[in-house]
PDB file of C-alpha atoms in Angstrom:
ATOM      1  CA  UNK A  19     -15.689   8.164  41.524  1.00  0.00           C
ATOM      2  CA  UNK A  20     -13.086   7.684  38.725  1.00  0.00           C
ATOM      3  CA  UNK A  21      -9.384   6.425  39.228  1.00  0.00           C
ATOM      4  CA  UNK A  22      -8.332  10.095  38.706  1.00  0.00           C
ATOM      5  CA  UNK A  23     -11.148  11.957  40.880  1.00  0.00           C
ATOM      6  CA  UNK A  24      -9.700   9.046  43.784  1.00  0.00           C
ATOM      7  CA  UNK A  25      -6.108  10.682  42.905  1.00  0.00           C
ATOM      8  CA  UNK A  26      -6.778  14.169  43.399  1.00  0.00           C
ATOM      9  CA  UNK A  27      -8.959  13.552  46.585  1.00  0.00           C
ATOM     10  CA  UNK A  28      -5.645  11.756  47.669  1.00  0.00           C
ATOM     11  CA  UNK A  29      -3.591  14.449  46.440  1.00  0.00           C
ATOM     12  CA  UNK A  30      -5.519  17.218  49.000  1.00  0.00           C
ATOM     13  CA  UNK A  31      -5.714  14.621  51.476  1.00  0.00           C
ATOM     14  CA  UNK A  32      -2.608  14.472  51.965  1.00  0.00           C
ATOM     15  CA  UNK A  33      -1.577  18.280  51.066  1.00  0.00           C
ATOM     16  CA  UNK A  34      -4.221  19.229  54.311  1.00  0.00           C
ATOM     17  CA  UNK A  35      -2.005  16.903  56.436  1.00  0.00           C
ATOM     18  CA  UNK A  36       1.485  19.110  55.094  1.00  0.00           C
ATOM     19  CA  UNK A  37      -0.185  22.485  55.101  1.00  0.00           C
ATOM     20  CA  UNK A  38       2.112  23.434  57.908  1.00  0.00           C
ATOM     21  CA  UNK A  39       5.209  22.072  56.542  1.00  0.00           C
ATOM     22  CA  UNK A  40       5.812  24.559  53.637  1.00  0.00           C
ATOM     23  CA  UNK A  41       8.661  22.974  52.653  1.00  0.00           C
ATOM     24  CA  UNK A  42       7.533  19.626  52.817  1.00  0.00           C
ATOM     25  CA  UNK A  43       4.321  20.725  51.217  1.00  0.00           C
ATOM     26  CA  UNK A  44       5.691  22.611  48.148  1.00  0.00           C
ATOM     27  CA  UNK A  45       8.549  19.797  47.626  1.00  0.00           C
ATOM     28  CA  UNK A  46       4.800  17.310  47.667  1.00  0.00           C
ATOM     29  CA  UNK A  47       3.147  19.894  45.201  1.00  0.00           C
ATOM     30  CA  UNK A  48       6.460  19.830  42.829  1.00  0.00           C
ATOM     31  CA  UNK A  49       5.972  16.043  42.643  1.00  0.00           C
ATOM     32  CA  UNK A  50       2.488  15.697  42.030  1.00  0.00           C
ATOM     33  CA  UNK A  51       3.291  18.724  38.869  1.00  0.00           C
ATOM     34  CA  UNK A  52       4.852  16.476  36.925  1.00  0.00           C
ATOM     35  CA  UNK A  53       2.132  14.447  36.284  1.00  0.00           C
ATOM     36  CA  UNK A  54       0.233  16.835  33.402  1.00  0.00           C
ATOM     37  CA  UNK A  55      -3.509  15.817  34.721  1.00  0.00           C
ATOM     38  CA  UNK A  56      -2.547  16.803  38.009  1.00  0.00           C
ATOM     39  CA  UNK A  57      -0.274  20.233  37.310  1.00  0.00           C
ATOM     40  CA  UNK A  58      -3.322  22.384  37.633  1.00  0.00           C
ATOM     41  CA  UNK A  59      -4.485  21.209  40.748  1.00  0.00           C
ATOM     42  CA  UNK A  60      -1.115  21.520  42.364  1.00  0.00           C
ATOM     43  CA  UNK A  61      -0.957  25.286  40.582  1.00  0.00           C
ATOM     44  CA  UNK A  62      -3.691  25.887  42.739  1.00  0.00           C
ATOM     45  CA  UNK A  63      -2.897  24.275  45.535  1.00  0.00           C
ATOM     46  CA  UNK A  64       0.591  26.218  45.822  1.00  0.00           C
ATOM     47  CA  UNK A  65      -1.495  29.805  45.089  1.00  0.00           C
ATOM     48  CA  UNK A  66      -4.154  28.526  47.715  1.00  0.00           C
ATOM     49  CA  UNK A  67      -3.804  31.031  50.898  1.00  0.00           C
ATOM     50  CA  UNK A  68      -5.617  28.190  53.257  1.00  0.00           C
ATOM     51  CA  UNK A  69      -5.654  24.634  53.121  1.00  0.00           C
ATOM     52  CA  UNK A  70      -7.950  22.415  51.008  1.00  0.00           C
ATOM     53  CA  UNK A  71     -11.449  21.332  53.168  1.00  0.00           C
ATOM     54  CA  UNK A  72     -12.979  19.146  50.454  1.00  0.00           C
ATOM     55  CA  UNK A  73     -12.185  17.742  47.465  1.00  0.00           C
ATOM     56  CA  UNK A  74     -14.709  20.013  45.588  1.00  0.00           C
ATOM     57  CA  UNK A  75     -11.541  22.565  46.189  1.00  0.00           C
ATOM     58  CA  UNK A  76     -10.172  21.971  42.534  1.00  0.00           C
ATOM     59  CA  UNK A  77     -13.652  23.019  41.357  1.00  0.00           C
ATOM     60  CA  UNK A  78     -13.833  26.241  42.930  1.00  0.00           C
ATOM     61  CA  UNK A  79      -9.985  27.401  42.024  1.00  0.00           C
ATOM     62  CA  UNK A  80     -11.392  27.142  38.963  1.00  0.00           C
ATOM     63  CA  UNK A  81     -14.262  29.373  39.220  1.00  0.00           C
ATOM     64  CA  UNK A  82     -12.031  31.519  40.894  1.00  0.00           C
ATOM     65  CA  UNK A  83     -10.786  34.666  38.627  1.00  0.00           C
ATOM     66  CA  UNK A  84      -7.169  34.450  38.287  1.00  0.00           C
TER      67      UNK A  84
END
């Protein structure tokens, strides 16, 4: 696993642990989008209607039709 696979698995860790703080959860996701290698994930994260199980979930948002 890569440094940045390590930081996305880190970055749904932790957005499973604020799924039911919105607030805290979106003010997370605004953080981690301003990093450009990590604005998609938190795109889909925020559009995402439950939380994150694995860290395959980036993979599958983008599989997913928009």
């Amino acid at each position: 696993m890569n440094e940045t696979e390590q930081l996305q698995s880190l970055i749904i860790h932790i957005a499973q642990k604020l799924w039911t703080d919105k607030y805290a959860l979106h003010k997370f996701l605004e953080v981690v989008a301003r990093n450009d290698a990590f604005t998609e994930l938190a795109d889909a994260l925020q559009r995402a209607n439950t939380p994150p199980t694995t860290a395959a979930f980036l993979s599958r948002q983008r599989k997913s039709p928009a």
